[in-house]
Amino acid sequence: MNTLLWVIIPYLSIMVFVGGLIWRRRYDKFGWTTRSSQLYESTILRWGSPLFHFGVLLVLIGHVGGLLVPKSWTEAVGITEHAYHLTAVFLGTIAGLCTLIGMAILIARRRLVGPVFTSTTRNDKAMYAVLGAVIVLGLWATVRANVVGDGYDYRETVSPWFRSLFILQPDPSIMAGVPSSFQIHVLAAFVLLAFWPFTRLVHAFSAPVGYLTRPYVVYRSRDARSQRGLRAARRGWER
Amino acid sequence: MRVMAQMSMVMNLDKCIGCHTCSVTCKQAWTNRSGVEYVWFNNVESRPGQGYPRTYQDQNRWEGGWVRTRRGRLKLRAGGRMKKLLTIFANPKLPSIQDYYEPWTYEYEHLLSAPAGEHTPVARPKSLITGHDTKISWSANWDDSLAGGNEIAAGDPILAQVSDRVREEYEKSFLFFLPRICEHCLNPSCAASCPSGAIYKRAEDGIVLVDQDRCRGWRMCITGCPYKKVYFNHRTGKAEKCTFCFPRVEIGIPTVCSETCVGRLRYIGLMLYDADAVGKAAAVESKTDLYTSQLSVFLDPNDPAVAAAARASGIPEDWIDAARRSPIWDLIMRHRVALPLHPEYRTMPMVWYIPPLSPVVDVLRDTGHDGEDPGNLFGAVDALRIPVEYLAGLFTAGDPAPVTEVLRKLAAMRSYQRRINLGEERDESIAEAVGMTGRQIEDMYRLLAIAKYDERYVIPAAHAETAAGLEELATGCSLDYEGGPGMGGSGPFGETSGRYAPIAVENFQALSTRQRADDINQPGPEAKRVNLLNWDGKGRPAGLFPPRESPNGPDPNGPEEKP
Ligand code: SF4
Ligand code: SF4
């Protein structure tokens, strides 16, 4: 059971994620978009969207820091466990709340604004459910363990296990003793990861950072791939 | 010097009768799909009027185009790169669908399906956005021909710039039409605003296109374009814009809007320009210098040095030759009667306009004067501040001098040609009054009045070695078999995801699906209704006849024929 949950599912999910992204990039470049609904409605979006997106970016940074950077490193540069924990829980909760509120606004908008709702696909709805679940579960795990409870240091358990996946020496036994709230959050996250390439969430991978450095006006030559022949021009009235 | 060729257009506004044929044919060709119901790559707006989308010319509100910084550099009006990225989650300056208009259709189905009743059934308008009943309150040309009167015309941002007296007189005096397409600018701010770099200017002919595979729907281009000629497809989530009908132009035939123009007022040809000079020319300090500074980037193809430089930059010989014969060169540079639309946006637009003389002539005629007499005409051009100031607001960033000059030339041509028509002697003094010779005037008259198809459209075909595959256009839909890529439909991730289908095929399929759709809002893939125009009497398209009673019973429609 442990192996299934903490080795097979994560690896499967990562495989689907990477494979799915590559496949989608090749097969469905045209469908790779944010599918923005700002044209229909922008007053609510102006609040909800930045709140959600900036929140989620902060959350992402937090996760990278917490999961990938070993505890010994932060301690080596003089950050005590207590200080780290405090900032992480504090910032994490704020970022998580921003994300949650933003997401609530966006989902409410999606449901209540007619045109936005009409243009919501089934895929979108499923995606919202999974994404929402991951965020809520994560927030709940943090709040339960650190605000209500007396603190839990996932960097002792979840993080080493997570890193062990990437050095191909998965160690499922560590995860067995982790509080169930964290376990569920982690599993939900892997479900989201596997679902990711098949939803509009792919737009996260086209964050346009190149814009900062490229020249303003892009010149390109006519597409050389689609040469198929030429036919002589005929005048309008001869056609 | 880096010579580049630009496919450009000039429109002679005096001849536009506001028939909207260009808009309709363009829409049929390019924007008849769902998601772009509200989009008109070509639109014809009445002036004065608010335009489409409403008040798009008010850049204080919409923040399109470029501005010159104090240090003399160009900056996007809506903010620099960093600001663009920070506001990417909710573009603060995006026009909403209401600023264009809420597209609609009528529920014709109801006329047939309504139960018998006391009242005649009506086809109610249905919004194409929500699918519900709607009240039509605006459209792409709601204020056509000054409909709505002063109330609506007062919202015209250009009118707001001219003085009060002029404004009052203008409102009761005249009207002209302004057909607009994308300007295919030399310094396109739409491309500069695109975070993904999906909008590009083609190196060969300067046509500005959106790469549909690279567009990620960030919506910054829509803000960036001061002419609001990039549109958001709300079904596919991608930007779309006028393509200068590149599949047609590449084989040497004019754009759809030009081909079908009833007034035959559009001219298409090449302009050679110095790409290295564009940046500096667009950043000249005074707005009113932008017209002349744009003239300075154009290169004379008759100059051997330019031709040599063009060859060196890889422009083929027949393109250089086409540039020499270009009607655009003649109208912009030789006769100097064409002016750019809103040069003050600093995008260096490449669809130019010959301002209309008709407002002046109309006033003369209405006041009982001879509208073809040179004295009357010249006097009127100088005295009638109304049209001149308004036209200057459109074409020369408010400087009346170039507009007056053009109108005087048009007036001179009118008077000069009338004498010829009436069999009188040619009057050189009329030509001299506007700094031209009689020959030049006749030359210009030829181009403006009687130029034939081949003279109006000088379009060199793309080269065999560089041409894109265009066979699909002429051979019909060879991909249009059941389940083939031409059958349209959707991939697994929403509207038209999946591999691309050639444009012509896709358009054809989309149009036919739309025609057959039962539900206006969500045209389904199934062919439930039959387009009788396409039915050739052979076979039994599904849905043409009611379903058979039973598989074995007698068939009321006779034996099935195979086509
Ligand atoms: S007019 Fe056309 S080329 Fe110019 S900025 Fe707008 S969309 Fe771009
Ligand atoms: S088809 Fe020609 S005459 Fe008619 S509205 Fe268009 S530009 Fe004007």
Short mmCIF file of C-alpha atoms and ligand atoms in Angstrom, two decimals, chain B residues 181-191 199 201 208 221 224-230 241 347 349, ligand 1:
data_model
loop_
_atom_site.label_atom_id
_atom_site.label_comp_id
_atom_site.label_asym_id
_atom_site.label_seq_id
_atom_site.Cartn_x
_atom_site.Cartn_y
_atom_site.Cartn_z
CA ILE B 181 -8.65 47.62 -41.87
CA CYS B 182 -5.48 46.85 -39.94
CA GLU B 183 -2.81 49.33 -40.92
CA HIS B 184 0.00 46.76 -41.13
CA CYS B 185 2.15 49.34 -39.46
CA LEU B 186 5.89 49.72 -39.98
CA ASN B 187 6.26 50.08 -36.22
CA PRO B 188 3.42 47.89 -34.97
CA SER B 189 2.59 48.45 -31.32
CA CYS B 190 0.44 45.31 -31.30
CA ALA B 191 3.52 43.19 -31.96
CA ILE B 199 2.52 38.74 -33.53
CA LYS B 201 5.70 41.31 -39.27
CA VAL B 208 1.43 41.75 -39.68
CA CYS B 221 -2.04 43.36 -28.29
CA GLY B 224 -1.49 47.95 -27.80
CA CYS B 225 -3.15 48.59 -31.13
CA PRO B 226 -4.44 52.18 -31.17
CA TYR B 227 -6.73 51.35 -34.08
CA LYS B 228 -8.21 48.43 -32.13
CA LYS B 229 -7.67 46.12 -35.03
CA VAL B 230 -6.62 43.07 -33.07
CA LYS B 241 -6.52 40.24 -36.85
CA THR B 347 2.93 53.19 -35.35
CA PRO B 349 0.46 53.00 -40.46
S1 SF4 C 1 -3.07 48.70 -37.05
FE1 SF4 C 1 -2.52 46.57 -37.36
S2 SF4 C 1 -0.25 46.51 -37.42
FE2 SF4 C 1 -0.86 48.51 -36.59
S3 SF4 C 1 -0.79 48.22 -34.38
FE3 SF4 C 1 -2.91 47.80 -35.02
S4 SF4 C 1 -3.03 45.60 -35.42
FE4 SF4 C 1 -0.84 46.18 -35.29
#
